[in-house]
Amino acid sequence: MMNVEGLQMRYGEVDVLRDVSFAARPGEVLTLLGPNGAGKSTTIEILEGFRLRSAGRVEVLGVDPAHADESWRARVGIVLQSWRDHGNWRVRELLHHLGLYYERPWPADELLAEVGLTDSAGKKIRMLSGGQRRRLDVAIGIVGRPELLFLDEPTTGFDPEARREFHELVGRLATEYGTTILLTTHDLDEASRLADRILILNGGRIIAAGTTAELTAAIAGEDEVRWSVDGRGFRKKTPDSTEFVRGLFAQYGAELRELEVRRASLEDTYLALVAS
């Protein structure tokens, strides 16, 4: 679905992207993580065809985005961090109108149900809450049934319930409809929940790639187990905390107290990488 090899982007004397390479498979949720200024937005804009690269090879759906036509754009969905619409459009009215530009659009009522906006179908856009507006953004991005969907910081400003519902929607798009999704986020929990694979971008380079489990095991290291026996506290680093705890119960039984297992997390991994 996407192949990027040796991607470079330079502004004057500043290298924003340096030798970035990765690929995305059909139906995969690929998450791009990195601090501000790492080059995430530039990478996304190049893949979307909105910015010309300085060097490297890029193919998205088999086409160089720098030379893509309207038929290619109809196969791609984009949800930006924010965009403007005329506030007097009504929700269903807007989705129906946008669907007219595609050969095989998602029917407006089905799409409203999918993103949880059925009850807001007749509302003017300016009357929507922040969470409702973001759902509409997603609906606009997928109205043409895209094969590839770009989501740029999609849950910024969401409350916990709205974030959970959005995560469920992203999961359905990938698993039920086979949509390939490239997601950028600062939310490490979101990345861990949604991503099939994670790319960590820092200083214009991809410094790590893999599943949450692979990155955590390779970088953040071992789990830490803490416990006490007869008032004495102990701690131990171990690659297999489950097996180690079984051994503790076998050894100490009911004497075991204050057992705590701290598993290495994606956050540990991320912080270790960007700080190095």
PDB file of C-alpha atoms in Angstrom:
ATOM      1  CA  MET A   1       0.000   0.000   0.000  1.00  0.00           C
ATOM      2  CA  MET A   2       2.944   2.317   0.724  1.00  0.00           C
ATOM      3  CA  ASN A   3       6.638   2.005  -0.007  1.00  0.00           C
ATOM      4  CA  VAL A   4       9.056   4.693   1.128  1.00  0.00           C
ATOM      5  CA  GLU A   5      12.776   4.390   0.436  1.00  0.00           C
ATOM      6  CA  GLY A   6      15.450   6.909   1.351  1.00  0.00           C
ATOM      7  CA  LEU A   7      13.008   9.783   1.785  1.00  0.00           C
ATOM      8  CA  GLN A   8      14.734  13.126   2.329  1.00  0.00           C
ATOM      9  CA  MET A   9      13.397  16.624   2.899  1.00  0.00           C
ATOM     10  CA  ARG A  10      15.557  19.708   3.179  1.00  0.00           C
ATOM     11  CA  TYR A  11      14.576  23.322   3.831  1.00  0.00           C
ATOM     12  CA  GLY A  12      17.568  25.468   2.994  1.00  0.00           C
ATOM     13  CA  GLU A  13      20.426  24.050   5.036  1.00  0.00           C
ATOM     14  CA  VAL A  14      18.163  22.120   7.413  1.00  0.00           C
ATOM     15  CA  ASP A  15      17.511  18.400   6.898  1.00  0.00           C
ATOM     16  CA  VAL A  16      13.996  17.693   8.175  1.00  0.00           C
ATOM     17  CA  LEU A  17      13.910  14.084   6.915  1.00  0.00           C
ATOM     18  CA  ARG A  18      17.002  11.959   6.401  1.00  0.00           C
ATOM     19  CA  ASP A  19      16.858   8.546   4.732  1.00  0.00           C
ATOM     20  CA  VAL A  20      13.376   7.552   5.956  1.00  0.00           C
ATOM     21  CA  SER A  21      12.282   4.107   4.730  1.00  0.00           C
ATOM     22  CA  PHE A  22       9.230   1.991   5.591  1.00  0.00           C
ATOM     23  CA  ALA A  23       6.309   0.125   4.055  1.00  0.00           C
ATOM     24  CA  ALA A  24       2.662  -0.489   4.960  1.00  0.00           C
ATOM     25  CA  ARG A  25       0.675  -3.634   4.266  1.00  0.00           C
ATOM     26  CA  PRO A  26      -3.022  -3.847   3.278  1.00  0.00           C
ATOM     27  CA  GLY A  27      -5.353  -3.551   6.273  1.00  0.00           C
ATOM     28  CA  GLU A  28      -2.536  -2.525   8.613  1.00  0.00           C
ATOM     29  CA  VAL A  29      -2.743   0.241  11.202  1.00  0.00           C
ATOM     30  CA  LEU A  30       0.670   1.902  11.145  1.00  0.00           C
ATOM     31  CA  THR A  31       1.362   4.544  13.788  1.00  0.00           C
ATOM     32  CA  LEU A  32       3.972   7.277  13.471  1.00  0.00           C
ATOM     33  CA  LEU A  33       5.271   8.505  16.819  1.00  0.00           C
ATOM     34  CA  GLY A  34       7.751  11.248  17.556  1.00  0.00           C
ATOM     35  CA  PRO A  35       8.295  14.529  19.396  1.00  0.00           C
ATOM     36  CA  ASN A  36       7.371  17.893  17.925  1.00  0.00           C
ATOM     37  CA  GLY A  37       9.719  18.742  15.084  1.00  0.00           C
ATOM     38  CA  ALA A  38      10.599  15.121  14.380  1.00  0.00           C
ATOM     39  CA  GLY A  39       9.276  15.289  10.823  1.00  0.00           C
ATOM     40  CA  LYS A  40       5.928  13.485  11.209  1.00  0.00           C
ATOM     41  CA  SER A  41       3.780  16.137   9.523  1.00  0.00           C
ATOM     42  CA  THR A  42       6.276  16.571   6.690  1.00  0.00           C
ATOM     43  CA  THR A  43       6.282  12.825   6.068  1.00  0.00           C
ATOM     44  CA  ILE A  44       2.494  12.686   6.001  1.00  0.00           C
ATOM     45  CA  GLU A  45       2.225  15.689   3.665  1.00  0.00           C
ATOM     46  CA  ILE A  46       4.644  14.082   1.206  1.00  0.00           C
ATOM     47  CA  LEU A  47       2.684  10.820   1.246  1.00  0.00           C
ATOM     48  CA  GLU A  48      -0.565  12.729   0.718  1.00  0.00           C
ATOM     49  CA  GLY A  49       0.899  14.572  -2.260  1.00  0.00           C
ATOM     50  CA  PHE A  50       0.746  17.990  -0.623  1.00  0.00           C
ATOM     51  CA  ARG A  51       4.516  18.537  -0.427  1.00  0.00           C
ATOM     52  CA  LEU A  52       7.361  17.742  -2.824  1.00  0.00           C
ATOM     53  CA  ARG A  53      10.260  15.776  -1.364  1.00  0.00           C
ATOM     54  CA  SER A  54      13.918  16.622  -1.854  1.00  0.00           C
ATOM     55  CA  ALA A  55      15.012  13.055  -2.623  1.00  0.00           C
ATOM     56  CA  GLY A  56      14.046   9.424  -2.244  1.00  0.00           C
ATOM     57  CA  ARG A  57      11.434   7.081  -3.669  1.00  0.00           C
ATOM     58  CA  VAL A  58       7.785   7.146  -2.585  1.00  0.00           C
ATOM     59  CA  GLU A  59       4.910   4.979  -3.830  1.00  0.00           C
ATOM     60  CA  VAL A  60       1.412   5.166  -2.385  1.00  0.00           C
ATOM     61  CA  LEU A  61      -1.117   2.750  -3.898  1.00  0.00           C
ATOM     62  CA  GLY A  62       1.452   2.145  -6.616  1.00  0.00           C
ATOM     63  CA  VAL A  63       1.706   5.827  -7.585  1.00  0.00           C
ATOM     64  CA  ASP A  64       4.186   8.603  -6.814  1.00  0.00           C
ATOM     65  CA  PRO A  65       2.017  11.109  -4.884  1.00  0.00           C
ATOM     66  CA  ALA A  66       3.930  13.996  -6.468  1.00  0.00           C
ATOM     67  CA  HIS A  67       2.368  13.053  -9.819  1.00  0.00           C
ATOM     68  CA  ALA A  68      -0.968  11.612  -8.681  1.00  0.00           C
ATOM     69  CA  ASP A  69      -4.235  12.364 -10.456  1.00  0.00           C
ATOM     70  CA  GLU A  70      -7.832  12.630  -9.288  1.00  0.00           C
ATOM     71  CA  SER A  71      -8.481   8.899  -9.625  1.00  0.00           C
ATOM     72  CA  TRP A  72      -5.652   8.276  -7.132  1.00  0.00           C
ATOM     73  CA  ARG A  73      -7.000  10.898  -4.741  1.00  0.00           C
ATOM     74  CA  ALA A  74     -10.394   9.185  -4.769  1.00  0.00           C
ATOM     75  CA  ARG A  75      -8.717   6.102  -3.262  1.00  0.00           C
ATOM     76  CA  VAL A  76      -7.165   8.055  -0.384  1.00  0.00           C
ATOM     77  CA  GLY A  77      -8.883   9.467   2.694  1.00  0.00           C
ATOM     78  CA  ILE A  78      -7.402  12.262   4.805  1.00  0.00           C
ATOM     79  CA  VAL A  79      -8.364  13.506   8.268  1.00  0.00           C
ATOM     80  CA  LEU A  80      -6.340  16.600   9.118  1.00  0.00           C
ATOM     81  CA  GLN A  81      -5.826  17.991  12.625  1.00  0.00           C
ATOM     82  CA  SER A  82      -8.411  20.645  11.770  1.00  0.00           C
ATOM     83  CA  TRP A  83     -10.150  22.141   8.773  1.00  0.00           C
ATOM     84  CA  ARG A  84     -12.896  24.593   8.035  1.00  0.00           C
ATOM     85  CA  ASP A  85     -16.359  24.029   6.619  1.00  0.00           C
ATOM     86  CA  HIS A  86     -19.272  26.355   6.197  1.00  0.00           C
ATOM     87  CA  GLY A  87     -20.974  26.219   9.585  1.00  0.00           C
ATOM     88  CA  ASN A  88     -24.457  26.277   8.093  1.00  0.00           C
ATOM     89  CA  TRP A  89     -24.064  22.942   6.304  1.00  0.00           C
ATOM     90  CA  ARG A  90     -26.119  20.231   8.005  1.00  0.00           C
ATOM     91  CA  VAL A  91     -24.270  17.022   8.786  1.00  0.00           C
ATOM     92  CA  ARG A  92     -26.159  14.592   6.560  1.00  0.00           C
ATOM     93  CA  GLU A  93     -26.456  17.198   3.816  1.00  0.00           C
ATOM     94  CA  LEU A  94     -22.686  17.685   3.703  1.00  0.00           C
ATOM     95  CA  LEU A  95     -21.892  13.965   3.616  1.00  0.00           C
ATOM     96  CA  HIS A  96     -24.431  13.346   0.860  1.00  0.00           C
ATOM     97  CA  HIS A  97     -22.993  16.234  -1.161  1.00  0.00           C
ATOM     98  CA  LEU A  98     -19.410  15.029  -0.788  1.00  0.00           C
ATOM     99  CA  GLY A  99     -20.447  11.517  -1.754  1.00  0.00           C
ATOM    100  CA  LEU A 100     -21.516  12.795  -5.173  1.00  0.00           C
ATOM    101  CA  TYR A 101     -17.840  13.227  -6.094  1.00  0.00           C
ATOM    102  CA  TYR A 102     -17.076   9.496  -5.744  1.00  0.00           C
ATOM    103  CA  GLU A 103     -18.004   6.486  -7.835  1.00  0.00           C
ATOM    104  CA  ARG A 104     -18.770   4.264  -4.867  1.00  0.00           C
ATOM    105  CA  PRO A 105     -19.546   6.497  -1.883  1.00  0.00           C
ATOM    106  CA  TRP A 106     -20.645   5.348   1.527  1.00  0.00           C
ATOM    107  CA  PRO A 107     -24.410   6.053   1.829  1.00  0.00           C
ATOM    108  CA  ALA A 108     -24.839   9.031   4.126  1.00  0.00           C
ATOM    109  CA  ASP A 109     -27.156   7.308   6.617  1.00  0.00           C
ATOM    110  CA  GLU A 110     -24.916   4.237   6.893  1.00  0.00           C
ATOM    111  CA  LEU A 111     -21.894   6.437   7.366  1.00  0.00           C
ATOM    112  CA  LEU A 112     -23.621   8.475  10.063  1.00  0.00           C
ATOM    113  CA  ALA A 113     -24.432   5.280  11.941  1.00  0.00           C
ATOM    114  CA  GLU A 114     -20.872   4.017  11.578  1.00  0.00           C
ATOM    115  CA  VAL A 115     -19.343   7.143  13.137  1.00  0.00           C
ATOM    116  CA  GLY A 116     -22.078   7.584  15.760  1.00  0.00           C
ATOM    117  CA  LEU A 117     -23.686  10.725  14.356  1.00  0.00           C
ATOM    118  CA  THR A 118     -27.173   9.491  13.468  1.00  0.00           C
ATOM    119  CA  ASP A 119     -28.782  11.668  16.148  1.00  0.00           C
ATOM    120  CA  SER A 120     -26.883  14.696  14.819  1.00  0.00           C
ATOM    121  CA  ALA A 121     -27.764  14.205  11.136  1.00  0.00           C
ATOM    122  CA  GLY A 122     -29.910  17.344  10.971  1.00  0.00           C
ATOM    123  CA  LYS A 123     -27.645  19.594  13.022  1.00  0.00           C
ATOM    124  CA  LYS A 124     -25.692  22.444  11.532  1.00  0.00           C
ATOM    125  CA  ILE A 125     -21.950  21.859  11.736  1.00  0.00           C
ATOM    126  CA  ARG A 126     -21.410  24.913  13.912  1.00  0.00           C
ATOM    127  CA  MET A 127     -23.703  23.360  16.541  1.00  0.00           C
ATOM    128  CA  LEU A 128     -21.622  20.198  16.949  1.00  0.00           C
ATOM    129  CA  SER A 129     -19.506  19.519  20.014  1.00  0.00           C
ATOM    130  CA  GLY A 130     -15.763  19.020  19.616  1.00  0.00           C
ATOM    131  CA  GLY A 131     -16.100  15.241  19.714  1.00  0.00           C
ATOM    132  CA  GLN A 132     -18.977  15.260  17.245  1.00  0.00           C
ATOM    133  CA  ARG A 133     -17.025  17.534  14.924  1.00  0.00           C
ATOM    134  CA  ARG A 134     -14.083  15.121  14.984  1.00  0.00           C
ATOM    135  CA  ARG A 135     -16.373  12.223  14.117  1.00  0.00           C
ATOM    136  CA  LEU A 136     -17.638  14.248  11.186  1.00  0.00           C
ATOM    137  CA  ASP A 137     -14.032  14.825  10.112  1.00  0.00           C
ATOM    138  CA  VAL A 138     -13.549  11.045  10.021  1.00  0.00           C
ATOM    139  CA  ALA A 139     -16.817  10.575   8.112  1.00  0.00           C
ATOM    140  CA  ILE A 140     -15.631  13.108   5.517  1.00  0.00           C
ATOM    141  CA  GLY A 141     -12.322  11.264   5.259  1.00  0.00           C
ATOM    142  CA  ILE A 142     -13.940   7.896   4.541  1.00  0.00           C
ATOM    143  CA  VAL A 143     -17.034   8.925   2.553  1.00  0.00           C
ATOM    144  CA  GLY A 144     -15.406   7.641  -0.656  1.00  0.00           C
ATOM    145  CA  ARG A 145     -14.503   4.242   0.893  1.00  0.00           C
ATOM    146  CA  PRO A 146     -10.735   4.872   0.691  1.00  0.00           C
ATOM    147  CA  GLU A 147      -8.226   2.057   0.499  1.00  0.00           C
ATOM    148  CA  LEU A 148      -5.782   4.155   2.514  1.00  0.00           C
ATOM    149  CA  LEU A 149      -6.641   6.566   5.322  1.00  0.00           C
ATOM    150  CA  PHE A 150      -4.359   9.195   6.863  1.00  0.00           C
ATOM    151  CA  LEU A 151      -5.276  10.252  10.420  1.00  0.00           C
ATOM    152  CA  ASP A 152      -3.302  13.186  11.813  1.00  0.00           C
ATOM    153  CA  GLU A 153      -3.697  13.529  15.614  1.00  0.00           C
ATOM    154  CA  PRO A 154      -7.322  12.348  15.332  1.00  0.00           C
ATOM    155  CA  THR A 155      -8.341  12.336  19.010  1.00  0.00           C
ATOM    156  CA  THR A 156      -6.912  15.653  20.188  1.00  0.00           C
ATOM    157  CA  GLY A 157      -9.430  17.133  22.620  1.00  0.00           C
ATOM    158  CA  PHE A 158     -11.503  13.953  22.953  1.00  0.00           C
ATOM    159  CA  ASP A 159     -12.928  12.941  26.308  1.00  0.00           C
ATOM    160  CA  PRO A 160     -12.238   9.311  27.401  1.00  0.00           C
ATOM    161  CA  GLU A 161     -15.561   7.967  26.114  1.00  0.00           C
ATOM    162  CA  ALA A 162     -15.206   9.636  22.719  1.00  0.00           C
ATOM    163  CA  ARG A 163     -11.627   8.365  22.464  1.00  0.00           C
ATOM    164  CA  ARG A 164     -12.702   4.788  23.198  1.00  0.00           C
ATOM    165  CA  GLU A 165     -15.481   4.941  20.599  1.00  0.00           C
ATOM    166  CA  PHE A 166     -13.077   6.364  18.042  1.00  0.00           C
ATOM    167  CA  HIS A 167     -10.597   3.570  18.698  1.00  0.00           C
ATOM    168  CA  GLU A 168     -13.365   1.045  18.078  1.00  0.00           C
ATOM    169  CA  LEU A 169     -14.182   2.773  14.777  1.00  0.00           C
ATOM    170  CA  VAL A 170     -10.555   2.667  13.628  1.00  0.00           C
ATOM    171  CA  GLY A 171     -10.425  -1.023  14.497  1.00  0.00           C
ATOM    172  CA  ARG A 172     -13.531  -1.727  12.411  1.00  0.00           C
ATOM    173  CA  LEU A 173     -12.210   0.214   9.438  1.00  0.00           C
ATOM    174  CA  ALA A 174      -9.061  -1.917   9.421  1.00  0.00           C
ATOM    175  CA  THR A 175     -10.481  -5.341  10.270  1.00  0.00           C
ATOM    176  CA  GLU A 176     -13.941  -5.253   8.647  1.00  0.00           C
ATOM    177  CA  TYR A 177     -13.299  -3.000   5.656  1.00  0.00           C
ATOM    178  CA  GLY A 178      -9.615  -3.685   5.033  1.00  0.00           C
ATOM    179  CA  THR A 179      -8.627  -0.022   5.169  1.00  0.00           C
ATOM    180  CA  THR A 180      -4.917   0.628   5.584  1.00  0.00           C
ATOM    181  CA  ILE A 181      -4.418   3.405   8.128  1.00  0.00           C
ATOM    182  CA  LEU A 182      -1.435   5.648   8.824  1.00  0.00           C
ATOM    183  CA  LEU A 183      -1.939   7.427  12.119  1.00  0.00           C
ATOM    184  CA  THR A 184       0.110  10.131  13.822  1.00  0.00           C
ATOM    185  CA  THR A 185      -0.392  10.721  17.527  1.00  0.00           C
ATOM    186  CA  HIS A 186       1.291  11.961  20.690  1.00  0.00           C
ATOM    187  CA  ASP A 187      -0.865   9.606  22.772  1.00  0.00           C
ATOM    188  CA  LEU A 188       1.278   6.570  23.589  1.00  0.00           C
ATOM    189  CA  ASP A 189      -1.682   4.629  24.972  1.00  0.00           C
ATOM    190  CA  GLU A 190      -3.556   5.273  21.735  1.00  0.00           C
ATOM    191  CA  ALA A 191      -0.600   4.053  19.696  1.00  0.00           C
ATOM    192  CA  SER A 192      -0.322   0.926  21.805  1.00  0.00           C
ATOM    193  CA  ARG A 193      -4.041   0.162  21.475  1.00  0.00           C
ATOM    194  CA  LEU A 194      -4.432   0.787  17.751  1.00  0.00           C
ATOM    195  CA  ALA A 195      -1.157   0.055  16.003  1.00  0.00           C
ATOM    196  CA  ASP A 196      -0.209  -3.181  14.314  1.00  0.00           C
ATOM    197  CA  ARG A 197       3.216  -1.613  13.991  1.00  0.00           C
ATOM    198  CA  ILE A 198       4.805   1.555  15.349  1.00  0.00           C
ATOM    199  CA  LEU A 199       7.426   3.754  13.696  1.00  0.00           C
ATOM    200  CA  ILE A 200       9.309   6.114  16.002  1.00  0.00           C
ATOM    201  CA  LEU A 201      10.633   9.177  14.189  1.00  0.00           C
ATOM    202  CA  ASN A 202      13.181  11.460  15.799  1.00  0.00           C
ATOM    203  CA  GLY A 203      15.585  13.971  14.310  1.00  0.00           C
ATOM    204  CA  GLY A 204      14.288  13.233  10.827  1.00  0.00           C
ATOM    205  CA  ARG A 205      15.076   9.508  11.028  1.00  0.00           C
ATOM    206  CA  ILE A 206      13.134   6.386  11.947  1.00  0.00           C
ATOM    207  CA  ILE A 207      15.006   5.213  15.007  1.00  0.00           C
ATOM    208  CA  ALA A 208      12.850   2.159  15.792  1.00  0.00           C
ATOM    209  CA  ALA A 209      10.057   0.105  14.228  1.00  0.00           C
ATOM    210  CA  GLY A 210       8.006  -2.877  15.344  1.00  0.00           C
ATOM    211  CA  THR A 211       5.011  -3.955  17.370  1.00  0.00           C
ATOM    212  CA  THR A 212       4.535  -2.587  20.869  1.00  0.00           C
ATOM    213  CA  ALA A 213       5.726  -5.892  22.315  1.00  0.00           C
ATOM    214  CA  GLU A 214       8.796  -6.039  20.066  1.00  0.00           C
ATOM    215  CA  LEU A 215       9.854  -2.478  20.828  1.00  0.00           C
ATOM    216  CA  THR A 216       9.273  -2.882  24.540  1.00  0.00           C
ATOM    217  CA  ALA A 217      11.224  -6.133  24.759  1.00  0.00           C
ATOM    218  CA  ALA A 218      14.130  -4.836  22.699  1.00  0.00           C
ATOM    219  CA  ILE A 219      14.477  -1.369  24.201  1.00  0.00           C
ATOM    220  CA  ALA A 220      12.671  -0.856  27.487  1.00  0.00           C
ATOM    221  CA  GLY A 221      14.051  -4.094  28.848  1.00  0.00           C
ATOM    222  CA  GLU A 222      12.843  -6.459  31.519  1.00  0.00           C
ATOM    223  CA  ASP A 223       9.879  -6.375  33.881  1.00  0.00           C
ATOM    224  CA  GLU A 224      10.437  -5.526  37.524  1.00  0.00           C
ATOM    225  CA  VAL A 225       8.935  -7.670  40.313  1.00  0.00           C
ATOM    226  CA  ARG A 226       8.727  -6.390  43.891  1.00  0.00           C
ATOM    227  CA  TRP A 227       7.692  -8.411  46.951  1.00  0.00           C
ATOM    228  CA  SER A 228       8.257  -8.795  50.656  1.00  0.00           C
ATOM    229  CA  VAL A 229       8.713 -11.752  52.998  1.00  0.00           C
ATOM    230  CA  ASP A 230       8.832 -11.404  56.795  1.00  0.00           C
ATOM    231  CA  GLY A 231       8.938  -7.631  56.469  1.00  0.00           C
ATOM    232  CA  ARG A 232      11.927  -7.615  54.135  1.00  0.00           C
ATOM    233  CA  GLY A 233      11.502  -6.055  50.699  1.00  0.00           C
ATOM    234  CA  PHE A 234      12.938  -7.470  47.489  1.00  0.00           C
ATOM    235  CA  ARG A 235      13.006  -6.517  43.819  1.00  0.00           C
ATOM    236  CA  LYS A 236      14.108  -8.384  40.725  1.00  0.00           C
ATOM    237  CA  LYS A 237      14.406  -7.614  37.014  1.00  0.00           C
ATOM    238  CA  THR A 238      13.237 -10.508  34.839  1.00  0.00           C
ATOM    239  CA  PRO A 239      12.363 -11.124  31.168  1.00  0.00           C
ATOM    240  CA  ASP A 240       9.464 -13.414  32.186  1.00  0.00           C
ATOM    241  CA  SER A 241       7.651 -11.957  35.182  1.00  0.00           C
ATOM    242  CA  THR A 242       4.812 -14.496  34.997  1.00  0.00           C
ATOM    243  CA  GLU A 243       7.124 -17.479  35.393  1.00  0.00           C
ATOM    244  CA  PHE A 244       9.141 -15.674  38.062  1.00  0.00           C
ATOM    245  CA  VAL A 245       6.020 -14.947  40.144  1.00  0.00           C
ATOM    246  CA  ARG A 246       4.984 -18.603  39.892  1.00  0.00           C
ATOM    247  CA  GLY A 247       8.347 -19.478  41.360  1.00  0.00           C
ATOM    248  CA  LEU A 248       7.863 -17.004  44.223  1.00  0.00           C
ATOM    249  CA  PHE A 249       4.518 -18.556  45.167  1.00  0.00           C
ATOM    250  CA  ALA A 250       6.030 -22.021  44.984  1.00  0.00           C
ATOM    251  CA  GLN A 251       8.857 -20.932  47.278  1.00  0.00           C
ATOM    252  CA  TYR A 252       7.055 -18.718  49.807  1.00  0.00           C
ATOM    253  CA  GLY A 253       3.355 -19.549  49.532  1.00  0.00           C
ATOM    254  CA  ALA A 254       1.233 -17.594  52.001  1.00  0.00           C
ATOM    255  CA  GLU A 255       4.305 -15.795  53.363  1.00  0.00           C
ATOM    256  CA  LEU A 256       4.538 -13.741  50.169  1.00  0.00           C
ATOM    257  CA  ARG A 257       3.384 -10.144  50.674  1.00  0.00           C
ATOM    258  CA  GLU A 258       3.163  -6.845  48.761  1.00  0.00           C
ATOM    259  CA  LEU A 259       3.650  -8.475  45.382  1.00  0.00           C
ATOM    260  CA  GLU A 260       3.899  -5.961  42.548  1.00  0.00           C
ATOM    261  CA  VAL A 261       4.770  -6.483  38.889  1.00  0.00           C
ATOM    262  CA  ARG A 262       5.780  -3.497  36.800  1.00  0.00           C
ATOM    263  CA  ARG A 263       5.853  -4.377  33.130  1.00  0.00           C
ATOM    264  CA  ALA A 264       7.936  -2.369  30.706  1.00  0.00           C
ATOM    265  CA  SER A 265       5.659  -0.129  28.619  1.00  0.00           C
ATOM    266  CA  LEU A 266       5.624   1.655  25.290  1.00  0.00           C
ATOM    267  CA  GLU A 267       6.095   4.872  27.244  1.00  0.00           C
ATOM    268  CA  ASP A 268       9.331   3.528  28.736  1.00  0.00           C
ATOM    269  CA  THR A 269      10.469   2.546  25.266  1.00  0.00           C
ATOM    270  CA  TYR A 270       9.586   5.868  23.692  1.00  0.00           C
ATOM    271  CA  LEU A 271      11.231   7.958  26.386  1.00  0.00           C
ATOM    272  CA  ALA A 272      14.377   5.845  26.282  1.00  0.00           C
ATOM    273  CA  LEU A 273      14.648   6.300  22.518  1.00  0.00           C
ATOM    274  CA  VAL A 274      13.932  10.020  22.169  1.00  0.00           C
ATOM    275  CA  ALA A 275      16.168  10.850  25.130  1.00  0.00           C
ATOM    276  CA  SER A 276      19.146   8.962  23.704  1.00  0.00           C
TER     277      SER A 276
END
